[in-house]
Coordinates of C-alpha atoms and ligand atoms in Angstrom, one line a residue:
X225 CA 129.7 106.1 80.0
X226 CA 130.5 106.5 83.8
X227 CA 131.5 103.5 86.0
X228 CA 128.4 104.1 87.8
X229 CA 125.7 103.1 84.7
X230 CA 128.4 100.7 83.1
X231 CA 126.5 98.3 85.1
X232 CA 126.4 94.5 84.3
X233 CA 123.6 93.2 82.0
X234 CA 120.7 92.7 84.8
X235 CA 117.5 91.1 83.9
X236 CA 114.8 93.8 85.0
X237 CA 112.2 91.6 86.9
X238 CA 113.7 87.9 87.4
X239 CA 111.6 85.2 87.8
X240 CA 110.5 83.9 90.9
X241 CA 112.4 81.2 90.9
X242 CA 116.1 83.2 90.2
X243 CA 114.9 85.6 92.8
X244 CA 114.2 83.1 95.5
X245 CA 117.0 80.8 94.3
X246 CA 118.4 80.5 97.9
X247 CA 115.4 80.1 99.8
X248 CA 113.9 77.4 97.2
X249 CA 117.0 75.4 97.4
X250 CA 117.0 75.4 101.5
X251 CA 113.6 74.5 101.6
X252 CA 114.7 71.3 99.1
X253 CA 117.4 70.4 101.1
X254 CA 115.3 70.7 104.8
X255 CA 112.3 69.0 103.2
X256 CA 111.2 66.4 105.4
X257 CA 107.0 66.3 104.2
X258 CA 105.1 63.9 101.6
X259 CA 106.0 64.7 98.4
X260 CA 103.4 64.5 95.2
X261 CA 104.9 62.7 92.2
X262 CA 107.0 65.1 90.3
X263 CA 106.8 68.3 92.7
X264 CA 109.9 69.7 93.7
X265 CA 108.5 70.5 97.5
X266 CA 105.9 68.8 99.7
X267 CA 103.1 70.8 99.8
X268 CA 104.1 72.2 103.5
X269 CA 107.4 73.4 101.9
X270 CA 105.5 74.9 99.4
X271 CA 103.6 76.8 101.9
X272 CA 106.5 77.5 103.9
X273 CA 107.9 79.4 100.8
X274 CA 104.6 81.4 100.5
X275 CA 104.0 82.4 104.0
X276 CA 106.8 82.3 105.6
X277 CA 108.8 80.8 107.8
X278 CA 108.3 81.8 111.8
X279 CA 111.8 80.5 112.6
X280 CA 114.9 81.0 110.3
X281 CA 115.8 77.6 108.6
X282 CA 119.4 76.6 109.6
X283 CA 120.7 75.6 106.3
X284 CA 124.8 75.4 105.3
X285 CA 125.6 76.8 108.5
X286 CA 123.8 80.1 108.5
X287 CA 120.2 81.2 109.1
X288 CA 117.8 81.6 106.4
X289 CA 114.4 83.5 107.2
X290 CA 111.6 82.8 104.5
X291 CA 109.9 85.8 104.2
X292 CA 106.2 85.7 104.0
X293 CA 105.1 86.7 100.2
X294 CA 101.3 86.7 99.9
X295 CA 99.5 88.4 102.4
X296 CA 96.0 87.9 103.8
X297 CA 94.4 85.0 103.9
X298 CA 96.6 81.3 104.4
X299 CA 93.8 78.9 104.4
X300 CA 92.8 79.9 100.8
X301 CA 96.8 79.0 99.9
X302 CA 97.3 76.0 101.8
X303 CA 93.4 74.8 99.5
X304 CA 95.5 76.0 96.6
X305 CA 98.5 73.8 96.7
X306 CA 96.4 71.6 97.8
X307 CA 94.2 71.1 94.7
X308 CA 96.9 71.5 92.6
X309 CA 98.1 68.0 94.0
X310 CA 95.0 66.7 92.5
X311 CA 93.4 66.5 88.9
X312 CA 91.6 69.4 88.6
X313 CA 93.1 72.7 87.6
X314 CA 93.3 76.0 90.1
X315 CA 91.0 79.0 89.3
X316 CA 92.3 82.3 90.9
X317 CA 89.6 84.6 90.4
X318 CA 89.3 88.7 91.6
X319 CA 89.4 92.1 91.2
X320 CA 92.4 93.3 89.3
X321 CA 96.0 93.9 91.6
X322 CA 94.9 91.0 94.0
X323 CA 98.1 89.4 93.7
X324 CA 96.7 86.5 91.7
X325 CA 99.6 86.6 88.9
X326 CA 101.9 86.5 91.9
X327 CA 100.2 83.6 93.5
X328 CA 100.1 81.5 90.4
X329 CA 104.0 82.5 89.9
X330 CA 104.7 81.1 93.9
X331 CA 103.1 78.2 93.4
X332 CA 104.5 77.5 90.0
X333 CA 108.1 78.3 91.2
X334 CA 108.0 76.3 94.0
X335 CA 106.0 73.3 92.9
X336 CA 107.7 72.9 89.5
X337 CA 110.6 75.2 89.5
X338 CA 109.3 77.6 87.1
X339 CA 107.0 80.1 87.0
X340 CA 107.5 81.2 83.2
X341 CA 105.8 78.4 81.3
X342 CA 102.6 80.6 80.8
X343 CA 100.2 81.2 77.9
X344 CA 98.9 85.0 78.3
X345 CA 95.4 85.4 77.7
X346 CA 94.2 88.0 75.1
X347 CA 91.2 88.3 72.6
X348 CA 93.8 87.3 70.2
X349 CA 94.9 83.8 71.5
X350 CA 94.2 80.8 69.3
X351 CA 94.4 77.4 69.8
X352 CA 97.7 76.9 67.8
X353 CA 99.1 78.9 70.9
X354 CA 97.0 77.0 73.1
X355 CA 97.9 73.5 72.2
X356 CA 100.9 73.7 69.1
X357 CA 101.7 75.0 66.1
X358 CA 104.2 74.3 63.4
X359 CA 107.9 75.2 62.4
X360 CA 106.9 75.4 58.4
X361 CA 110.2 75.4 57.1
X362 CA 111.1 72.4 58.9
X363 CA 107.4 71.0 58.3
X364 CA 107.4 71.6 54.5
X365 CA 111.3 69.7 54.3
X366 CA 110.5 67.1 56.3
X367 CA 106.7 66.8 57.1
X368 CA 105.5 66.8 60.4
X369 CA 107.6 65.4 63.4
X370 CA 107.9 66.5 66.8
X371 CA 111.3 68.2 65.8
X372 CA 109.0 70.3 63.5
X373 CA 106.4 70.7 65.9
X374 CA 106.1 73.8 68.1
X375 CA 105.0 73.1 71.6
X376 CA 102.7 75.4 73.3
X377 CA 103.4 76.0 76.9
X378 CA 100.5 73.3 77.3
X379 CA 102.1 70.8 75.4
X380 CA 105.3 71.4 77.8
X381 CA 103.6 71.6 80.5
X382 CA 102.3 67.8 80.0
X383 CA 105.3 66.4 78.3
X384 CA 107.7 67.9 81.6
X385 CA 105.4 67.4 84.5
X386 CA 105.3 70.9 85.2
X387 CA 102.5 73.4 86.0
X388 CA 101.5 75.4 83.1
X389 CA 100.3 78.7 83.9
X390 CA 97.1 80.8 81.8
X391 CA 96.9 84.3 82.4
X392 CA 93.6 86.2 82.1
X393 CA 92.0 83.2 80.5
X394 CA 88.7 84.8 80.5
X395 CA 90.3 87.5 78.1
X396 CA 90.3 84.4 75.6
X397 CA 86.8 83.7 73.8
X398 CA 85.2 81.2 75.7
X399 CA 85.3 78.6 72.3
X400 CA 89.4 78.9 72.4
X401 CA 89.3 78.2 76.6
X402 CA 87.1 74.9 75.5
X403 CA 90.2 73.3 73.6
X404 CA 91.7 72.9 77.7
X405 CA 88.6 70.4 78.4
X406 CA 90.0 67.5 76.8
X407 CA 93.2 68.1 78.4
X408 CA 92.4 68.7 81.6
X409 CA 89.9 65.6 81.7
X410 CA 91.3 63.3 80.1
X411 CA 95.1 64.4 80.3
X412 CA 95.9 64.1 76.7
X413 CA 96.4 65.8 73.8
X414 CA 96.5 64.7 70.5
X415 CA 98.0 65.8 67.4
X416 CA 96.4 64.1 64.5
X417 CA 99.6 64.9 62.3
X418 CA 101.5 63.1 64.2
X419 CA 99.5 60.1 63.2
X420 CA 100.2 56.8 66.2
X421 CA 102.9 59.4 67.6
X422 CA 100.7 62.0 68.0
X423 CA 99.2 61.7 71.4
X424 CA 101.1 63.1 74.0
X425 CA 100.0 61.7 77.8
X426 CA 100.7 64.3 80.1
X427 CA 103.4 63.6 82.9
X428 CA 102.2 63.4 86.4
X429 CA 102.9 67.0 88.0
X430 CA 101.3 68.4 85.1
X431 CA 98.1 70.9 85.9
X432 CA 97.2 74.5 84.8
X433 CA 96.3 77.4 87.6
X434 CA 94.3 80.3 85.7
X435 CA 94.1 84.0 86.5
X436 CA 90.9 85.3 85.7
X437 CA 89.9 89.1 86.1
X438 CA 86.5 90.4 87.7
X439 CA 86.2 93.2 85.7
X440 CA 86.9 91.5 82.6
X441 CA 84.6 89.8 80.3
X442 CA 83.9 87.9 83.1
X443 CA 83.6 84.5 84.3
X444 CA 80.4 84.2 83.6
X445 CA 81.2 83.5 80.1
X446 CA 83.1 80.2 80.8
X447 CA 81.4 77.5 79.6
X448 CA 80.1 75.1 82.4
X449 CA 82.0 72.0 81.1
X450 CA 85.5 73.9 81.4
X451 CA 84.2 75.3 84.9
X452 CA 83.8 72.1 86.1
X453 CA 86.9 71.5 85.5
X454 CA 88.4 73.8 87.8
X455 CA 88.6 74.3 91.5
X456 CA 87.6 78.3 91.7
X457 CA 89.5 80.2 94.1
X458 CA 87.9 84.1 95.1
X459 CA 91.5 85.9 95.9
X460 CA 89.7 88.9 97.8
X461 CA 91.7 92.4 97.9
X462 CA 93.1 93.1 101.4
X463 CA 90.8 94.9 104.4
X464 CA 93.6 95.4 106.8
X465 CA 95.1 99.0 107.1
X466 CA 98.4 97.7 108.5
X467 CA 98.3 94.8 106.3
X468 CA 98.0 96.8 103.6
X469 CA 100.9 98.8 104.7
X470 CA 103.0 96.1 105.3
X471 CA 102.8 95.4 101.7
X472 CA 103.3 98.5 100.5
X473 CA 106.7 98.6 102.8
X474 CA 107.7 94.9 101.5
X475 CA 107.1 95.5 97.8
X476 CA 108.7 98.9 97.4
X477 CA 112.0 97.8 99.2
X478 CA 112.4 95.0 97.1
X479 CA 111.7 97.3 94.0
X480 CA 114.1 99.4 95.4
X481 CA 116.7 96.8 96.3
X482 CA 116.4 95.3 92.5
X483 CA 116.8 98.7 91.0
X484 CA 119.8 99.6 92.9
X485 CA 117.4 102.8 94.6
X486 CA 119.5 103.7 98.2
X487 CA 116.2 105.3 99.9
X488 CA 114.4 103.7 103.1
X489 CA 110.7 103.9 102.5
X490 CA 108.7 106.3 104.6
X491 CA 106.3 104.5 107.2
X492 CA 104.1 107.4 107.6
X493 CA 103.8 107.9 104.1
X494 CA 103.1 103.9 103.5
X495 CA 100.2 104.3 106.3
X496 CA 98.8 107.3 104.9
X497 CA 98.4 105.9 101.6
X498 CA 97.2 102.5 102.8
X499 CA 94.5 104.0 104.5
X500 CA 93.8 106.3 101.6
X501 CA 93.2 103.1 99.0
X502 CA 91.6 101.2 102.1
X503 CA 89.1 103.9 103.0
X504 CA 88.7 104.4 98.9
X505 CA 87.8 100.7 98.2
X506 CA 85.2 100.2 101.4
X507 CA 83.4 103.4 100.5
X508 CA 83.9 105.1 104.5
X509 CA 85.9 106.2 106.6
X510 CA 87.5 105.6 109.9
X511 CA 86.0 108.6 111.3
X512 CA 82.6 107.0 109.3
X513 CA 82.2 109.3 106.6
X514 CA 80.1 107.8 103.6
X515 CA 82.6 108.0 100.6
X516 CA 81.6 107.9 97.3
X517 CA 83.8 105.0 96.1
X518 CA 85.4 105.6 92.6
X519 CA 85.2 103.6 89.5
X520 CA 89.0 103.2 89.2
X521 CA 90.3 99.9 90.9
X522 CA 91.7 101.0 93.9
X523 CA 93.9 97.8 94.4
X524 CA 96.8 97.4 96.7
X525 CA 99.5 96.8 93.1
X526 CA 98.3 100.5 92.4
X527 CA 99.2 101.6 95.7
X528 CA 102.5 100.1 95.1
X529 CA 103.3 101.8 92.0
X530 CA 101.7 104.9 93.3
X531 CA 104.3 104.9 96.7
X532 CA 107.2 104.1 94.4
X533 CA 106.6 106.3 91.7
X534 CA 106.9 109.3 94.8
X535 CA 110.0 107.4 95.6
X536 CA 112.0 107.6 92.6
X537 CA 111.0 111.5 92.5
X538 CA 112.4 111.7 95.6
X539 CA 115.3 109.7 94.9
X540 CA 116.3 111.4 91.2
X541 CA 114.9 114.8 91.7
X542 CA 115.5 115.4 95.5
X543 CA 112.7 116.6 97.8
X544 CA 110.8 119.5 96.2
X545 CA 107.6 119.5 98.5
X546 CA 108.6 123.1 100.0
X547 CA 105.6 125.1 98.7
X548 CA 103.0 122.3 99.8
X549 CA 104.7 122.4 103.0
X550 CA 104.5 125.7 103.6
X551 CA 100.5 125.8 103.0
X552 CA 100.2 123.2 105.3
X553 CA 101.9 125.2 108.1
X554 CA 99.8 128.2 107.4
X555 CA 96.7 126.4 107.2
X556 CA 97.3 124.7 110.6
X557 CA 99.8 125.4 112.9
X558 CA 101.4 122.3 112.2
X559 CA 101.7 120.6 116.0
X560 CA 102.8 117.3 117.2
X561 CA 105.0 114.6 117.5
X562 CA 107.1 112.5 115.3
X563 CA 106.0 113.4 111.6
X564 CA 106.5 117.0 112.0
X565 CA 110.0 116.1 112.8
X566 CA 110.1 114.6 109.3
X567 CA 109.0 117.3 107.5
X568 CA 111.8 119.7 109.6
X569 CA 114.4 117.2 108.4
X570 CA 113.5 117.3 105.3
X571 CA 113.4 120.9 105.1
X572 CA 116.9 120.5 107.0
X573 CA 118.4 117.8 104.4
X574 CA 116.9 120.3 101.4
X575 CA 118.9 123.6 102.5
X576 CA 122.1 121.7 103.0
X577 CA 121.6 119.1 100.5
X578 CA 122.7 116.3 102.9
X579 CA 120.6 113.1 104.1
X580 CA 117.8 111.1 102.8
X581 CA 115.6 112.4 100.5
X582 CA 112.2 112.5 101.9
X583 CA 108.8 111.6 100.2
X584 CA 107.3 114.6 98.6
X585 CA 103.2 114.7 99.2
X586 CA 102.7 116.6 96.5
X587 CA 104.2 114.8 94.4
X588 CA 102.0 111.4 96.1
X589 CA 98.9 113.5 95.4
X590 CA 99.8 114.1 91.7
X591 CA 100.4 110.3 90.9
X592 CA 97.4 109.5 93.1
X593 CA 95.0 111.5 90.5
X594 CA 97.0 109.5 87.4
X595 CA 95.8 106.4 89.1
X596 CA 92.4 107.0 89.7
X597 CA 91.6 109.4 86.5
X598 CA 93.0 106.3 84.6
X599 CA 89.2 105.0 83.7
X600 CA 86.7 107.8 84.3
X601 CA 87.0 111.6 84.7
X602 CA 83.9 111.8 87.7
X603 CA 86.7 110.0 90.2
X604 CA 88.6 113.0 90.3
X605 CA 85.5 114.6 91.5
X606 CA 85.4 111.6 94.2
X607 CA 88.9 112.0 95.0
X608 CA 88.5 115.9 95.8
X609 CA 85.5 115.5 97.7
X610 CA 87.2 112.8 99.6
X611 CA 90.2 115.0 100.8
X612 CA 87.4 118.4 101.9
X613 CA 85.8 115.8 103.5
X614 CA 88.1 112.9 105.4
X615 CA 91.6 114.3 105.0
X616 CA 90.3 117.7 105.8
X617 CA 89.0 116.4 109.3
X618 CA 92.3 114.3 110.3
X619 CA 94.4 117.3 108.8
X620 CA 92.5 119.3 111.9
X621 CA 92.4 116.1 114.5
X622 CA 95.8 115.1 113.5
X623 CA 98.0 117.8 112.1
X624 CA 101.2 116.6 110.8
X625 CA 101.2 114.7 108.3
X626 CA 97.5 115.0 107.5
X627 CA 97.6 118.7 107.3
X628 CA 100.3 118.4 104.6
X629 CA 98.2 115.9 102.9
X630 CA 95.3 118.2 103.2
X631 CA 97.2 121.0 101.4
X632 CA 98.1 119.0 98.4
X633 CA 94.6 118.8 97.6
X634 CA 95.7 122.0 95.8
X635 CA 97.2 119.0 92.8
X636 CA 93.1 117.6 92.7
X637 CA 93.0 119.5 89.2
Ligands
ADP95 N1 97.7 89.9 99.5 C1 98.8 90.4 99.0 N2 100.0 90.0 99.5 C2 101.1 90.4 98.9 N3 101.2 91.3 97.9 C3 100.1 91.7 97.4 C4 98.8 91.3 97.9 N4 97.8 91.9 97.2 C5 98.4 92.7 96.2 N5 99.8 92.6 96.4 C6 100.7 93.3 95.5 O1 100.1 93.6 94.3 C7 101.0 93.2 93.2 C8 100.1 92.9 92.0 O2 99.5 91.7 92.0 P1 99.2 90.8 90.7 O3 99.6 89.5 91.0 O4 99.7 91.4 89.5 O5 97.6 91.0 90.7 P2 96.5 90.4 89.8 O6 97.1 89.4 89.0 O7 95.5 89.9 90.8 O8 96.0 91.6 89.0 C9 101.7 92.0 93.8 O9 102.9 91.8 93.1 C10 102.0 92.6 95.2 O10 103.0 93.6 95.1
MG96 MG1 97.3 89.3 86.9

């Protein structure tokens, strides 16, 4: 093995709260706001964390900048943290890639220090792994006792204080999500085998947020009694172009960053594909062409992974857009400004194999269909009959860029 991949045991993705160790702790130390019982932060630290700080925090003699991490809409986080202070649970409900997990893992982090205590929704969950199950070899030596009990992330959620976080709860059949009403009404649980022991009183800073999917079963299916239990939040996907871009910028240079990937994301490129997914989702155009929206979610996560996945080609295999390039120039004399100077230094940086790798759009195209063929074979259709249609026109308005966008239509296949 090289130097170069001898490289120290890394956790892939690290919590939020190892990630944003630093910031956390400054936020700790500076906090000056009423605290709830329990929560690491005030709530106004807590929403400093999410959105941001607009000056740097001077902390241990050097300046800290909290970078904003959820995007869009700050009066639906600040009514988050909010009713987490108070005794009912927090519903985040939406279309898939809304950044719900995400927001459930802020305010987890920051309100209780961790973000992992979580019970994953799936058709499979029970209510052992809801509430607690058993360790049987020590329950058969020495009966049941809390050593021999095996607490759910529930149970530790109530016995810590602590947030405990359900992922795609609606994924769970509704009868299993009914074992949380007791809990979350009355704040106890109780475990009959523990006889007089048995009930465990949850710890102030104890609640649950839930993640719940619009295109999955649906939250129709919850029953009313749990529902009431719940403050519902609607996490709505973004309808800002340069928003939408912004994100797509900020989440693939931190991918990058973690992953040790030495390439500067391509503004142009981020733009172009924003607009794409924006223009996708609303079903027109900026120009106002009617677009036949596809089935596929076209949420700002796919965008991400669309972007970064072109990266890493970029990045491992070098640029190898040449022969999309090349159609683009024939079909339009490619004109003006600042992105044709990208594409000549790319073309530049390919011949004598020195500079930045640039982002290939052939290579955007291709992962663009693998997102959108994921659920039904007609988007495709939608896709193509998007680029003859919009990216045809800006190709012709715009040049550039567009025009090489255009000409990977040729990967619609
Ligand atoms: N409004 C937003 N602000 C910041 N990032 C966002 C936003 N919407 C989507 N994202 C990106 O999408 C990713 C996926 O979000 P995720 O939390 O997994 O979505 P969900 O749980 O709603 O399906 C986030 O990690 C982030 O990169
Ligand atoms: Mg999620």
């Amino acid at each position: 093995m090289t130097k170069d991949n001898q490289a120290d045991n890394k956790q892939m993705k690290p919590p939020v709260e190892v990630r944003y160790r630093e910031e956390l702790e400054a936020l700790k130390d500076l906090d000056t706001g009423k605290k709830p019982l329990n929560w690491k932060l005030s709530p106004q630290a807590v929403r400093t964390f999410i959105l941001g700080s607009k000056k740097p925090l001077q902390w241990k003699g050097k300046e800290l900048f909290i970078k904003k991490k959820y995007l869009g809409n700050d009066a639906l986080v600040e009514r988050c943290i909010i009713t987490l202070a108070g005794n009912r649970g927090l519903m985040l409900v939406g279309e898939p890639g809304t950044a719900k997990t995400m927001l459930s893992e802020l305010l987890s982090a920051a309100i209780s220090g961790v973000s992992t205590n979580t019970i994953q929704g799936t058709a499979g969950t029970t209510e052992d792994m809801i509430k607690y199950s058993w360790n049987y070899a020590l329950l058969l030596a020495k009966g049941p006792s809390r050593e021999a009990l095996v607490p759910s992330p529930l149970y530790v959620g109530m016995e810590r204080g602590i947030l405990t976080r359900f992922e795609e709860i609606t994924r769970t059949p509704a009868e299993i999500q009914d074992s949380l009403i007791s809990v979350l009404s009355d704040k106890v649980l109780n475990v009959p085998e523990l006889g007089e022991e048995g009930l465990l009183f949850a710890q102030t800073g104890f609640n649950v947020i839930g993640t719940a999917n619009t295109r999955d079963k649906g939250v129709n299916e919850m029953s009313s009694a749990l529902k009431r239990r719940f403050n519902f939040e609607t996490v709505m996907p973004i309808r800002d172009v340069a928003m939408e871009k912004q994100i797509i910028l900020n989440e693939v240079e931190e991918l990058a960053k973690e992953n040790q990937i030495e390439m500067k994301p391509d503004e142009d490129v981020a733009e172009l594909l924003a607009s794409t997914y924006h223009e996708l989702r609303e079903g027109v155009s900026s120009l106002g062409h009617r677009i036949d929206r596809p089935s596929a979610v076209m949420s700002t996560a796919e965008a991400v992974s669309v972007y970064y996945q072109t990266m890493m080609t970029a990045y491992y295999y070098g640029f190898s857009g040449k022969s999309v390039q090349k159609e683009a120039d024939q079909s339009k004399e490619a004109g003006k400004g600042r992105k044709n100077t990208r594409k000549k230094e790319q073309e530049d940086s390919q011949e004598t194999n020195q500079g930045e790798p640039g982002m290939d759009l052939g290579c955007l195209v291709q992962n663009l269909v693998g997102a959108v063929q994921k659920e039904n074979k007609e988007d495709l259709e939608k896709l193509r009959s998007y680029f003859q249609t919009v990216i045809r026109v800006k190709g012709e308005k715009e040049g550039g860029l567009w025009s090489e966008y255009y000409a990977a239509r040729k990967y619609l296949r």
